[in-house]
Tab-separated table of N, CA, C and O in Angstrom:
chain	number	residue	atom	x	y	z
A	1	UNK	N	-105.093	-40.826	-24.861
A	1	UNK	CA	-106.052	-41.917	-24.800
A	1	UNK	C	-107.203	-41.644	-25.757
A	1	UNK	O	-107.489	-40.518	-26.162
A	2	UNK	N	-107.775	-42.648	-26.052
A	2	UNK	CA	-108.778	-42.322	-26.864
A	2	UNK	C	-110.177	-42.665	-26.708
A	2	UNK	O	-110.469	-43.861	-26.708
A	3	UNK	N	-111.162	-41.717	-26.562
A	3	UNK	CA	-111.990	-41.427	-26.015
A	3	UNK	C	-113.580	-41.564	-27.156
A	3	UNK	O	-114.534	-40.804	-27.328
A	4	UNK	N	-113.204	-42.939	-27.742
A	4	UNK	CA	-114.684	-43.288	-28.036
A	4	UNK	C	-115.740	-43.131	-27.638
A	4	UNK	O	-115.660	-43.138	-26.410
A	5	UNK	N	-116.722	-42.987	-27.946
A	5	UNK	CA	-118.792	-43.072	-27.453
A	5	UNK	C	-119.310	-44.396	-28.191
A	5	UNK	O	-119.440	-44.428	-29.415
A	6	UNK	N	-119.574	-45.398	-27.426
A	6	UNK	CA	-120.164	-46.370	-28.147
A	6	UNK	C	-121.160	-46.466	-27.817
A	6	UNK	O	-121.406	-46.156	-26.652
A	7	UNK	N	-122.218	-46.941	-28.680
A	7	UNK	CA	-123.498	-47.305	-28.146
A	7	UNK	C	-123.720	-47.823	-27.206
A	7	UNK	O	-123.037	-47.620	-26.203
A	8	UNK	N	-124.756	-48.671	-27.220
A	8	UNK	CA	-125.293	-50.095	-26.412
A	8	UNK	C	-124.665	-50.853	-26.578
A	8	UNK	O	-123.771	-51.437	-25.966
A	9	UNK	N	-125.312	-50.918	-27.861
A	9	UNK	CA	-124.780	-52.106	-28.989
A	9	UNK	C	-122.996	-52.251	-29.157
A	9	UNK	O	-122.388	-53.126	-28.541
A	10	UNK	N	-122.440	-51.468	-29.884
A	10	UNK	CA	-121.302	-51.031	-30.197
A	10	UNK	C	-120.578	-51.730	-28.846
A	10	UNK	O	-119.960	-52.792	-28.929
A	11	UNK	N	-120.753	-50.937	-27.517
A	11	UNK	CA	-119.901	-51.312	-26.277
A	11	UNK	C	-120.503	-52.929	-26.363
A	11	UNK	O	-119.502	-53.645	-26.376
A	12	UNK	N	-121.542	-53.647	-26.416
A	12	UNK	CA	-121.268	-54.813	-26.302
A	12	UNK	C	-120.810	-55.725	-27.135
A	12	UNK	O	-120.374	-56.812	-26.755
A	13	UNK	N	-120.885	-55.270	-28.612
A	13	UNK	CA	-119.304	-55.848	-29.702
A	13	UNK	C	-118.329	-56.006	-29.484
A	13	UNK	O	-117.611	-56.981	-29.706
A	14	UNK	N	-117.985	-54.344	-28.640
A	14	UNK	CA	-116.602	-54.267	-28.304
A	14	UNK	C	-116.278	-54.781	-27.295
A	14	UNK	O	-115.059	-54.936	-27.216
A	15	UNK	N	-116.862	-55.137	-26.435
A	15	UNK	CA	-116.627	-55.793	-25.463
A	15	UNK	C	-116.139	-57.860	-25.518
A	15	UNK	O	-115.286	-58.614	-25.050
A	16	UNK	N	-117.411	-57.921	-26.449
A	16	UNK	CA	-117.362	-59.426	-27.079
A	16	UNK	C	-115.892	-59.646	-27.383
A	16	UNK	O	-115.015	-60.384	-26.935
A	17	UNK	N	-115.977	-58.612	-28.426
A	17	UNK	CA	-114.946	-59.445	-29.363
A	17	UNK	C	-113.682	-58.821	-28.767
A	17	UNK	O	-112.797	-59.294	-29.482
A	18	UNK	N	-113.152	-58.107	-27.955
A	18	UNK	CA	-112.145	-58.298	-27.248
A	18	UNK	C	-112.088	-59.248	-26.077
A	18	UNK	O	-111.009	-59.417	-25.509
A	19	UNK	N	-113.117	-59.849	-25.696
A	19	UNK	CA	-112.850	-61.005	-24.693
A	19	UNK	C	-112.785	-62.436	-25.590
A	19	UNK	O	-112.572	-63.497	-25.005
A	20	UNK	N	-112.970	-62.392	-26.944
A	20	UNK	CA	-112.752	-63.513	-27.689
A	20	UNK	C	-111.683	-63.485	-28.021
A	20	UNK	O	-110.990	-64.494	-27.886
A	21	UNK	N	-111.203	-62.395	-28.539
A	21	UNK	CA	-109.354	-61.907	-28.992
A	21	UNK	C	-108.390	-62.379	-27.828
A	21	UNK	O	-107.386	-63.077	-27.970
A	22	UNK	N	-108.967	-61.785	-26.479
A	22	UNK	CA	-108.122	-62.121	-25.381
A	22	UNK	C	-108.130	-63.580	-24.980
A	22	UNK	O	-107.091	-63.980	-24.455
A	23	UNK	N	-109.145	-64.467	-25.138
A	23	UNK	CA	-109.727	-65.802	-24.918
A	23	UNK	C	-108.574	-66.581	-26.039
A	23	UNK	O	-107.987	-67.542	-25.542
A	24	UNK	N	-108.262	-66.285	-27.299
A	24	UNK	CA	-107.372	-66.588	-28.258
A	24	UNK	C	-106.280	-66.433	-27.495
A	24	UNK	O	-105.657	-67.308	-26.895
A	25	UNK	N	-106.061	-65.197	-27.548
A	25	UNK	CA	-104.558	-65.042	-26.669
A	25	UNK	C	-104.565	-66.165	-25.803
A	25	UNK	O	-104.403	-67.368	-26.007
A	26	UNK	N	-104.730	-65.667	-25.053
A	26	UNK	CA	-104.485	-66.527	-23.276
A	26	UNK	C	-104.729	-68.221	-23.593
A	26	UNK	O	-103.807	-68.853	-23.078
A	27	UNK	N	-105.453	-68.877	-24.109
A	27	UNK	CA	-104.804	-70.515	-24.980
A	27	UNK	C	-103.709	-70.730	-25.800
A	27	UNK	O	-103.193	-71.829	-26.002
A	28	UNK	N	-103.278	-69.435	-26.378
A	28	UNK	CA	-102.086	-69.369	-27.241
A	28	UNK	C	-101.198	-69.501	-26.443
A	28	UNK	O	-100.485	-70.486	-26.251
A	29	UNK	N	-101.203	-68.037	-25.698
A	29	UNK	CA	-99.718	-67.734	-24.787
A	29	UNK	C	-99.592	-68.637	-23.447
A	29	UNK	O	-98.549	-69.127	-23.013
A	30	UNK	N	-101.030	-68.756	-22.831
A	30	UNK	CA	-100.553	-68.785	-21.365
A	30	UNK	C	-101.967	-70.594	-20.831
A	30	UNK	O	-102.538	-70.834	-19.768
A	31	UNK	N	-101.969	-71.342	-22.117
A	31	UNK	CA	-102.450	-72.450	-22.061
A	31	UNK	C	-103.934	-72.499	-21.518
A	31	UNK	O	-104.514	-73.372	-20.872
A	32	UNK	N	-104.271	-71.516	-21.899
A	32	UNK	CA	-105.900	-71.504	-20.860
A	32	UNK	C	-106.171	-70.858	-19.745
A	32	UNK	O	-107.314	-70.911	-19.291
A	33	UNK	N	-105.244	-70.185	-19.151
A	33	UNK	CA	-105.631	-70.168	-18.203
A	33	UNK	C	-106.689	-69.228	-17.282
A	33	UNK	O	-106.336	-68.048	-17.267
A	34	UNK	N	-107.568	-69.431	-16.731
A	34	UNK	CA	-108.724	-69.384	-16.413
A	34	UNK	C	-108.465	-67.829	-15.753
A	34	UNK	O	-109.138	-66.838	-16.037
A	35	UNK	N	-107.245	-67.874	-14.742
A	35	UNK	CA	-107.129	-66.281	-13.754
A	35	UNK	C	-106.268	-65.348	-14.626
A	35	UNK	O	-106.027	-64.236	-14.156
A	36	UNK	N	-105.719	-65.699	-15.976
A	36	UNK	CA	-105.462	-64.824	-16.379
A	36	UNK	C	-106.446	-64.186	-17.642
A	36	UNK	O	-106.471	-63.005	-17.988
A	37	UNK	N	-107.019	-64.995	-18.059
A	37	UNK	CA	-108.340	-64.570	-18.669
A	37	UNK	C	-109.803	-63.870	-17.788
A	37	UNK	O	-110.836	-63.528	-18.364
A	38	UNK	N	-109.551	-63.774	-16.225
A	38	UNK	CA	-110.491	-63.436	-15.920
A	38	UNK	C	-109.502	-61.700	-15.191
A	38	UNK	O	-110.255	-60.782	-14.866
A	39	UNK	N	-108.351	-61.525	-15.067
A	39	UNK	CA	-107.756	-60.370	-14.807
A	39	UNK	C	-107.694	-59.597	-16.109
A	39	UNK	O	-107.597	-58.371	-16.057
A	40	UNK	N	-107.758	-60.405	-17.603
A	40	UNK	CA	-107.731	-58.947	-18.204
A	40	UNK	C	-109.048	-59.220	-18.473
A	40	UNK	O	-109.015	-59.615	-19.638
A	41	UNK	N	-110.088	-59.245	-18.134
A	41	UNK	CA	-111.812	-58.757	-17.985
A	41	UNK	C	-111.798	-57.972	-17.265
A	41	UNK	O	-112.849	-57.349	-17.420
A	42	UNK	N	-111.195	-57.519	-16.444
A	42	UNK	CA	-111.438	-56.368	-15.360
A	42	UNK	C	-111.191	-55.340	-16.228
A	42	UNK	O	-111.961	-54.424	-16.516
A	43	UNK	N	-109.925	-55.562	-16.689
A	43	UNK	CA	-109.568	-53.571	-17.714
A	43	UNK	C	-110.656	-53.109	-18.603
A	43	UNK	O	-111.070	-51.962	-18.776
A	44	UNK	N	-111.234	-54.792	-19.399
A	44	UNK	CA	-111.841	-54.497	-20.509
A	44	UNK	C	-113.309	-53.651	-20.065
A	44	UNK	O	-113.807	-52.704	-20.673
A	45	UNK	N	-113.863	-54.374	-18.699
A	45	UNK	CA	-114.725	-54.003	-18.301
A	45	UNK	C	-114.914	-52.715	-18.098
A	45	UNK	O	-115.905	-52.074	-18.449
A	46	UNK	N	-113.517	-52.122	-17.256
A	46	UNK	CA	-113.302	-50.756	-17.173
A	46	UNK	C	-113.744	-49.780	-18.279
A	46	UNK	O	-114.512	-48.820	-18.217
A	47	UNK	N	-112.936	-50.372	-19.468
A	47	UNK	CA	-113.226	-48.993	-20.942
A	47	UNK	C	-114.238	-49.621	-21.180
A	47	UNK	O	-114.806	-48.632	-21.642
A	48	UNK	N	-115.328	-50.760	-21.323
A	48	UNK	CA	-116.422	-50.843	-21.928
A	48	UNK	C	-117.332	-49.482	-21.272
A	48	UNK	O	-118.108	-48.691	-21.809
A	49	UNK	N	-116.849	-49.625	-19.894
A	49	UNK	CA	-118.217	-48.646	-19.060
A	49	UNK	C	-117.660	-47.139	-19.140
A	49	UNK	O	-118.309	-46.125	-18.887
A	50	UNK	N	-116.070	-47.228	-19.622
A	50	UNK	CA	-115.644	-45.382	-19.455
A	50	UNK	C	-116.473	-45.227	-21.443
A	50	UNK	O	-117.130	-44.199	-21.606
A	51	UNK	N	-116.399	-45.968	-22.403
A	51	UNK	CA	-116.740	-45.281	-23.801
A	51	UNK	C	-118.283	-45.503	-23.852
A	51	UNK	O	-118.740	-44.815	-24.765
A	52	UNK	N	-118.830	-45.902	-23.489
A	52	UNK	CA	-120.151	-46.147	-23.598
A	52	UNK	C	-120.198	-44.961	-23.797
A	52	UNK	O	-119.314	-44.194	-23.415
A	53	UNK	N	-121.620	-44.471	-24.664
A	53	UNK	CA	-121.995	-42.601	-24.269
A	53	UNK	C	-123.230	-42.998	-22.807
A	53	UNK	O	-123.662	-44.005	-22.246
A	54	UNK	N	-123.400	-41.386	-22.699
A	54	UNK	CA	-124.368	-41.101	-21.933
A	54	UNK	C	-124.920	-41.809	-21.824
A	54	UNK	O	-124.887	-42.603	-20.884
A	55	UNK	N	-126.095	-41.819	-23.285
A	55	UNK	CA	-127.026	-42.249	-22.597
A	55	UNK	C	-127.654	-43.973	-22.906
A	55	UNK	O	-128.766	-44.501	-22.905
A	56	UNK	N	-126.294	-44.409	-23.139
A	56	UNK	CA	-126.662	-45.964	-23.005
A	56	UNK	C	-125.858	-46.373	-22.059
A	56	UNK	O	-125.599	-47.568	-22.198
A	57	UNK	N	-125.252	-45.792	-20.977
A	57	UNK	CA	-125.317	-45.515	-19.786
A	57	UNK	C	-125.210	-47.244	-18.961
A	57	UNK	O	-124.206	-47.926	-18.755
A	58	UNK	N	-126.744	-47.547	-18.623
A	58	UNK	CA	-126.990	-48.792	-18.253
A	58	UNK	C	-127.088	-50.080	-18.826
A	58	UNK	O	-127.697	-51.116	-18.556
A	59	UNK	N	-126.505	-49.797	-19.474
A	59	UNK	CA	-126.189	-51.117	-20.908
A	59	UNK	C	-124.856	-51.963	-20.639
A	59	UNK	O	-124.693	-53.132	-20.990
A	60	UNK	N	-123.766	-51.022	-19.832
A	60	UNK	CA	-122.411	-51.691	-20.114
A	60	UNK	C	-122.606	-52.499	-19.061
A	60	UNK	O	-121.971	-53.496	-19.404
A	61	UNK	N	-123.279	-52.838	-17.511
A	61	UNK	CA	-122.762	-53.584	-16.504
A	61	UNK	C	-124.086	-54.455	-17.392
A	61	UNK	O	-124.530	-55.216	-16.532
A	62	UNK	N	-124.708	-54.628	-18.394
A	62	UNK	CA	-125.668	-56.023	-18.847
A	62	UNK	C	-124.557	-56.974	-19.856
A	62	UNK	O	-124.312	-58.180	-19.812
A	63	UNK	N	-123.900	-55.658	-20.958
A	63	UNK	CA	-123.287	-56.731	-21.786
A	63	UNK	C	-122.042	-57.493	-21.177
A	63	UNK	O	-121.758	-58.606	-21.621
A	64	UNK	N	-121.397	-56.992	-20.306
A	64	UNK	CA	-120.284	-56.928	-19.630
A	64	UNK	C	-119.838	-58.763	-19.094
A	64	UNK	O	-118.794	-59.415	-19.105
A	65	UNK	N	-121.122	-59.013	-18.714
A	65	UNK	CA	-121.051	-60.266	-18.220
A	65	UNK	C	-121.023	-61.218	-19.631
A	65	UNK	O	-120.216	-62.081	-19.976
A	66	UNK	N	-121.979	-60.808	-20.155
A	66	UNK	CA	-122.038	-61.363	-21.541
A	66	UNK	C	-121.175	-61.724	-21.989
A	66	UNK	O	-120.992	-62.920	-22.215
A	67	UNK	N	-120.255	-60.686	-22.302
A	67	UNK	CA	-118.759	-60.569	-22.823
A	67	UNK	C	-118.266	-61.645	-22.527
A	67	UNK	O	-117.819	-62.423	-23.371
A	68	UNK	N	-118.269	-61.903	-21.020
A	68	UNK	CA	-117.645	-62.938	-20.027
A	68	UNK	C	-117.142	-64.083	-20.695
A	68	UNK	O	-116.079	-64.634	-20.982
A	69	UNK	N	-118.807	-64.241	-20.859
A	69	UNK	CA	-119.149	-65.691	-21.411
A	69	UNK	C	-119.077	-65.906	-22.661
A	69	UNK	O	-119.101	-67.067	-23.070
A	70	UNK	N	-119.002	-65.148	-23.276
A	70	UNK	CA	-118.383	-65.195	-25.121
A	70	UNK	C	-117.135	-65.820	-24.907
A	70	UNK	O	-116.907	-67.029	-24.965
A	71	UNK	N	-116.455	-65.032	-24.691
A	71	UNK	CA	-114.394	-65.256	-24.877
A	71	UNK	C	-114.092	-66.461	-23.373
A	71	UNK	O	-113.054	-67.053	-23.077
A	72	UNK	N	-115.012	-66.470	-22.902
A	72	UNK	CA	-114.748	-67.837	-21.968
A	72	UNK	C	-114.889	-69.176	-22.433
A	72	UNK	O	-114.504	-70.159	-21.799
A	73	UNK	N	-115.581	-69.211	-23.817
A	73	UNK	CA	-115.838	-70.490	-24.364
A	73	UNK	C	-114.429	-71.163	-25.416
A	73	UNK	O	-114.278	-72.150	-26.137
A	74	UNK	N	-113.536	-69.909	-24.966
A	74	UNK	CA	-112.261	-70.114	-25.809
A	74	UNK	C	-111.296	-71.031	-25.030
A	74	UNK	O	-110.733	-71.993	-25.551
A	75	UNK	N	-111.123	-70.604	-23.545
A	75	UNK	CA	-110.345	-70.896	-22.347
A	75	UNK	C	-110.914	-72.250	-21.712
A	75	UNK	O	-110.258	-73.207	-21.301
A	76	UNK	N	-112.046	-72.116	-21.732
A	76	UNK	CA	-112.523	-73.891	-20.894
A	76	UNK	C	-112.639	-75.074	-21.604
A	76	UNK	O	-112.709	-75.374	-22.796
A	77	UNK	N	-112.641	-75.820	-20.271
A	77	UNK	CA	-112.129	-76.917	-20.694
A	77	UNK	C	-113.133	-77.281	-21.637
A	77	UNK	O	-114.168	-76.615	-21.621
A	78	UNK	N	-112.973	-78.598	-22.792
A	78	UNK	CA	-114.098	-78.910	-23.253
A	78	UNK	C	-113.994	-80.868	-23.320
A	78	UNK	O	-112.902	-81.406	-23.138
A	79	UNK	N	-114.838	-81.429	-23.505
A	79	UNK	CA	-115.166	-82.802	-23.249
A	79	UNK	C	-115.111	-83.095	-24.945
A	79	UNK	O	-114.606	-82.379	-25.810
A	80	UNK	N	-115.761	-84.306	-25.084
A	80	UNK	CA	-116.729	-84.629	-26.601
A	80	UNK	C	-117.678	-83.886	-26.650
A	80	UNK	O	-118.369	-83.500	-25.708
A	81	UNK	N	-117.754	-83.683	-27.561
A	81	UNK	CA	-119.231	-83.250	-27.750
A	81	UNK	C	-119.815	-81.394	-27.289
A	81	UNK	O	-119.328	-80.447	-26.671
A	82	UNK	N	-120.776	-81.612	-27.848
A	82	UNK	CA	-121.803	-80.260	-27.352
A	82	UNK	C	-121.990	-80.248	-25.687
A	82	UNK	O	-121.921	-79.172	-25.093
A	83	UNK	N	-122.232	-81.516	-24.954
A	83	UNK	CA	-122.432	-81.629	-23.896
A	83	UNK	C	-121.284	-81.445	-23.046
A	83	UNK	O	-121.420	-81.188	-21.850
A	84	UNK	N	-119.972	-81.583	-23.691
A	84	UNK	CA	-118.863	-81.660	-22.901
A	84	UNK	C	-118.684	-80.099	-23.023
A	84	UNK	O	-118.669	-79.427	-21.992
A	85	UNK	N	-118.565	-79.583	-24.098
A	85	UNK	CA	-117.881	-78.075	-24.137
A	85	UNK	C	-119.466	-77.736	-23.291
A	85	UNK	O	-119.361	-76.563	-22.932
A	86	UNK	N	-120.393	-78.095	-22.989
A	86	UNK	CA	-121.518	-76.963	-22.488
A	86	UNK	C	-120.616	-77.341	-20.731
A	86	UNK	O	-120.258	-76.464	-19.945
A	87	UNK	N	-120.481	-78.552	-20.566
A	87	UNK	CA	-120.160	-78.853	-19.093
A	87	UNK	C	-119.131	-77.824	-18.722
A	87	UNK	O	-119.139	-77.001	-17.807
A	88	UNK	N	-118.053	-78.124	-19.857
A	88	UNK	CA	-116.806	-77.240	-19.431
A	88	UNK	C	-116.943	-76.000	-19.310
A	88	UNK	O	-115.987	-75.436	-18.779
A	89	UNK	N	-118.059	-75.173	-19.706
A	89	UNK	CA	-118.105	-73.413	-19.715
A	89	UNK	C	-119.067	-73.234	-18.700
A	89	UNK	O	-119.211	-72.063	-18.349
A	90	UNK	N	-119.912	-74.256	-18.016
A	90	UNK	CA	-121.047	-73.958	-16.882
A	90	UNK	C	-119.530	-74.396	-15.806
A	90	UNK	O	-119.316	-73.500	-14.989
A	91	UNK	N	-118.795	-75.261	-15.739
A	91	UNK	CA	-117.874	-75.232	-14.916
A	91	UNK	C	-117.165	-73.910	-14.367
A	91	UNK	O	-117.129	-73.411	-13.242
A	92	UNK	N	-116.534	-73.478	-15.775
A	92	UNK	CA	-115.588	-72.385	-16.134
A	92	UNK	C	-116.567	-70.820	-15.272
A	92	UNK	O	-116.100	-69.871	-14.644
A	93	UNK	N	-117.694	-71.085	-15.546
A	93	UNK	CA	-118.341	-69.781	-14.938
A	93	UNK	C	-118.360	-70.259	-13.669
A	93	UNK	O	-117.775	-69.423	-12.981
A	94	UNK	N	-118.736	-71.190	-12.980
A	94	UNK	CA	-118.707	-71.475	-11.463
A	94	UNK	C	-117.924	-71.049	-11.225
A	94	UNK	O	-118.187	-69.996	-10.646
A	95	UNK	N	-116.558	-71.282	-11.348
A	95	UNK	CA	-114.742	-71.337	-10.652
A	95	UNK	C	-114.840	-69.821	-11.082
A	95	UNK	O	-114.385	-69.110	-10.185
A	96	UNK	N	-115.143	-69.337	-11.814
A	96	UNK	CA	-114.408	-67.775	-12.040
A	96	UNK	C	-115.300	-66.900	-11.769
A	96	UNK	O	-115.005	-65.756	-12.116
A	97	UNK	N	-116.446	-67.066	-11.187
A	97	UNK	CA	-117.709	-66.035	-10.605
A	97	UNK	C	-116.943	-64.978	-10.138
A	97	UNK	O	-117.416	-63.948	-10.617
A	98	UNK	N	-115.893	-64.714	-9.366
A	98	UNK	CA	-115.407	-63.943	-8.564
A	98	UNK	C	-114.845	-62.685	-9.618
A	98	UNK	O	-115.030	-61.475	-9.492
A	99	UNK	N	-114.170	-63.344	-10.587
A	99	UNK	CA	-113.879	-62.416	-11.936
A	99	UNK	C	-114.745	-61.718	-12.732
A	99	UNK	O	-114.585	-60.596	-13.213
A	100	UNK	N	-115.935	-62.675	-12.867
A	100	UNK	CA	-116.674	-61.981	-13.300
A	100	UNK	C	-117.917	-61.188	-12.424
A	100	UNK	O	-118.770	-60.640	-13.122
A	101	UNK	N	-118.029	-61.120	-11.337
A	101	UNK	CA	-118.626	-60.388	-10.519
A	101	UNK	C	-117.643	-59.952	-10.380
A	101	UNK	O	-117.613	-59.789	-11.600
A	102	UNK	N	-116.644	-59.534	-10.039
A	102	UNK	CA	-115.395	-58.134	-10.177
A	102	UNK	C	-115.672	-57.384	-11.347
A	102	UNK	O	-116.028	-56.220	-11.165
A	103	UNK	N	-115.587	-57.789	-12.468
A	103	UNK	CA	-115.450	-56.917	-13.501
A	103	UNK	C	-116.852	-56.245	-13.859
A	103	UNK	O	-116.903	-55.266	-14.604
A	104	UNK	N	-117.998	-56.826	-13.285
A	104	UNK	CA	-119.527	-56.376	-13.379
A	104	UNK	C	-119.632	-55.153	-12.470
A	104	UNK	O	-120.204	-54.093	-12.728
A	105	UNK	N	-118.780	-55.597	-11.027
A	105	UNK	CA	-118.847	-54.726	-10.247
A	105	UNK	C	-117.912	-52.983	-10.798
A	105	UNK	O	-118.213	-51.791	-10.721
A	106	UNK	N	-116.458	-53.941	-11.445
A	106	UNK	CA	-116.211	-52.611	-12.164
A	106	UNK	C	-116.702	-51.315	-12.962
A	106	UNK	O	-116.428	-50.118	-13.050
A	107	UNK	N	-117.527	-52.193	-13.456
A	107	UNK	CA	-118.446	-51.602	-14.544
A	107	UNK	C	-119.742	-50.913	-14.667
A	107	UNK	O	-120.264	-50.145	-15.475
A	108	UNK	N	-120.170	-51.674	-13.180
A	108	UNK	CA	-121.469	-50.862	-12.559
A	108	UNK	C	-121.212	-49.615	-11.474
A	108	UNK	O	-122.102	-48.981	-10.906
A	109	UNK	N	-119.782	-49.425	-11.332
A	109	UNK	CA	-119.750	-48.594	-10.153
A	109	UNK	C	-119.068	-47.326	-11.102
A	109	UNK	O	-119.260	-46.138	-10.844
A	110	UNK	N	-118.160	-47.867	-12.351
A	110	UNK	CA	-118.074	-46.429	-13.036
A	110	UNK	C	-118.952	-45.989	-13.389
A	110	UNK	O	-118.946	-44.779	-13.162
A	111	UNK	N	-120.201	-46.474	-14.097
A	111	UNK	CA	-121.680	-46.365	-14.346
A	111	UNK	C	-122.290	-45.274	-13.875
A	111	UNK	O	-122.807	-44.257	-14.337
A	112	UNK	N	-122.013	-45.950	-12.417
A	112	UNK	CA	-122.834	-45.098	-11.022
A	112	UNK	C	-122.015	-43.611	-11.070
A	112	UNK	O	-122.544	-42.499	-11.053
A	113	UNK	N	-121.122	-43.803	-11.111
A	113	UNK	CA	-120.073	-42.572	-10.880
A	113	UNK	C	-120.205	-41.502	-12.182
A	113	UNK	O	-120.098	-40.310	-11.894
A	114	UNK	N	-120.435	-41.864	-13.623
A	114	UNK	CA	-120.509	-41.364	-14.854
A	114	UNK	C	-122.239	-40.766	-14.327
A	114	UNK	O	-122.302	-39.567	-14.054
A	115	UNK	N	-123.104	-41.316	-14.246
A	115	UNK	CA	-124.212	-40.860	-14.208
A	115	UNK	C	-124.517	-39.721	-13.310
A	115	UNK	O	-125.163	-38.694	-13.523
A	116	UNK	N	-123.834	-40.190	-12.149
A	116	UNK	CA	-124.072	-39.240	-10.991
A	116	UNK	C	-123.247	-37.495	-11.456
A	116	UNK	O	-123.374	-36.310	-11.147
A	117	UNK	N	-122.577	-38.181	-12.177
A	117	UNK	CA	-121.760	-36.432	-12.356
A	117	UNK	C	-122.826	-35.615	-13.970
A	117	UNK	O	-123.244	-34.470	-14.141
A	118	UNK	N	-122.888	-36.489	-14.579
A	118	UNK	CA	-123.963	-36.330	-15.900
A	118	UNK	C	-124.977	-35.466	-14.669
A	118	UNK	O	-125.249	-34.266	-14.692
A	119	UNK	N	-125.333	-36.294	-13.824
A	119	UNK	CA	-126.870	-35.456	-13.287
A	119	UNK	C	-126.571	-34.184	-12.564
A	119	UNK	O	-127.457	-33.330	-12.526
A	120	UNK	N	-125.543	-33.987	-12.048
A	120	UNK	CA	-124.768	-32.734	-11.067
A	120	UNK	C	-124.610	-31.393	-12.517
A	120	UNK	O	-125.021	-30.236	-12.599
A	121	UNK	N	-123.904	-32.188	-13.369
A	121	UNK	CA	-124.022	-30.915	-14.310
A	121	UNK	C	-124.952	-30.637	-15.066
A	121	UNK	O	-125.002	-29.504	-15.545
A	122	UNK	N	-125.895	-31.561	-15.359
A	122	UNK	CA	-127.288	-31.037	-15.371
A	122	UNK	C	-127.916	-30.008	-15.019
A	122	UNK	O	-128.406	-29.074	-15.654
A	123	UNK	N	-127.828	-30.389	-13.400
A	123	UNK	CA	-128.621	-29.547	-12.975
A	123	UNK	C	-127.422	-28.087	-12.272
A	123	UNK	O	-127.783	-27.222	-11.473
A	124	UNK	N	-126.394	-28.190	-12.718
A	124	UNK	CA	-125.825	-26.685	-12.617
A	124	UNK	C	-126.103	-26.051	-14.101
A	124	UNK	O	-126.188	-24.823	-14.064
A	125	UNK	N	-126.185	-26.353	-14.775
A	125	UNK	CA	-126.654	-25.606	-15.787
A	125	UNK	C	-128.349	-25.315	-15.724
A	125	UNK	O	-128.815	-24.390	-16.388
A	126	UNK	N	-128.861	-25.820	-15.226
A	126	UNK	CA	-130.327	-25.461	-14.692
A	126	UNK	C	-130.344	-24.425	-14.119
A	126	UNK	O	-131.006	-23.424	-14.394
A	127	UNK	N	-129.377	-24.645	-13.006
A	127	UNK	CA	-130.055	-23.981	-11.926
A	127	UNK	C	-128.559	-22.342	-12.074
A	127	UNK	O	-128.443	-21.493	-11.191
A	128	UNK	N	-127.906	-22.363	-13.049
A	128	UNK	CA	-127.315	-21.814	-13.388
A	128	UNK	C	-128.127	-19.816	-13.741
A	128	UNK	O	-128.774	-19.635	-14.773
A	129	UNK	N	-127.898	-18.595	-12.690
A	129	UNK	CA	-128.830	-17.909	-13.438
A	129	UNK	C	-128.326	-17.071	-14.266
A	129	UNK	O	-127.148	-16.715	-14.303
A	130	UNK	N	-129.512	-16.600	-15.208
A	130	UNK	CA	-129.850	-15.625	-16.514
A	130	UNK	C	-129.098	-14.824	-16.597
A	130	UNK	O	-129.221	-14.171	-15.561
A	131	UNK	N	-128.351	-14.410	-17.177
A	131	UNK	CA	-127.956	-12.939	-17.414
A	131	UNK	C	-128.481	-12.114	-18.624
A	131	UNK	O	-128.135	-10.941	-18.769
């Protein structure tokens, strides 16, 4: 596997533009559809929050949602107009909240879990003694 460090920044590119890639896909292959564009947000969510580095840390459960809503404007529905595609993606986030609060939740709990061990070996090397 491969074990990138992305920034802030970087993890929320990468994050973007694989939910726009996948947003392509999933109108190509599988006509739009809304639950299969919101099941592969969960994986993506996953490696956004495992490559992040350290210490931009609390960055991946902000862009994460973001992401969401980038590559979601690929999949929903859209009307005429500016007003129609805005209707269809405030829709598209209503109906799929659950996906995307899943994949936020994914992302904030590896977070939690990455940090908490960052701080454990911290402080064994602290408290580690002299020889």
């Amino acid at each position: 596997m491969p074990n990138p460090r992305l920034t802030g920044l970087g993890s929320g590119l990468f994050c973007a533009a694989v939910m726009l890639v996948l947003g392509f896909l999933d109108e190509l292959l599988f006509g739009a559809s809304l639950t299969v564009y919101g099941v592969l947000f969960v994986p993506v969510s996953l490696l956004t929050a495992l490559w992040v580095r350290r210490g931009d840390l609390l960055t991946a459960p902000v862009v994460v949602p973001i992401a969401f809503a980038v590559g979601l404007v690929t999949v929903a529905e859209s009307g005429d107009g500016l007003g129609g595609r805005l209707m269809g993606l405030v829709t598209a986030l209503a109906t799929e909240a659950g996906w995307l609060y899943g994949g936020t939740l994914v992302a904030g709990s590896t977070v939690i879990v990455r940090r908490i061990r960052l701080m454990r070996r911290r402080a064994a090397t602290r408290n580690r003694p002299q020889v």
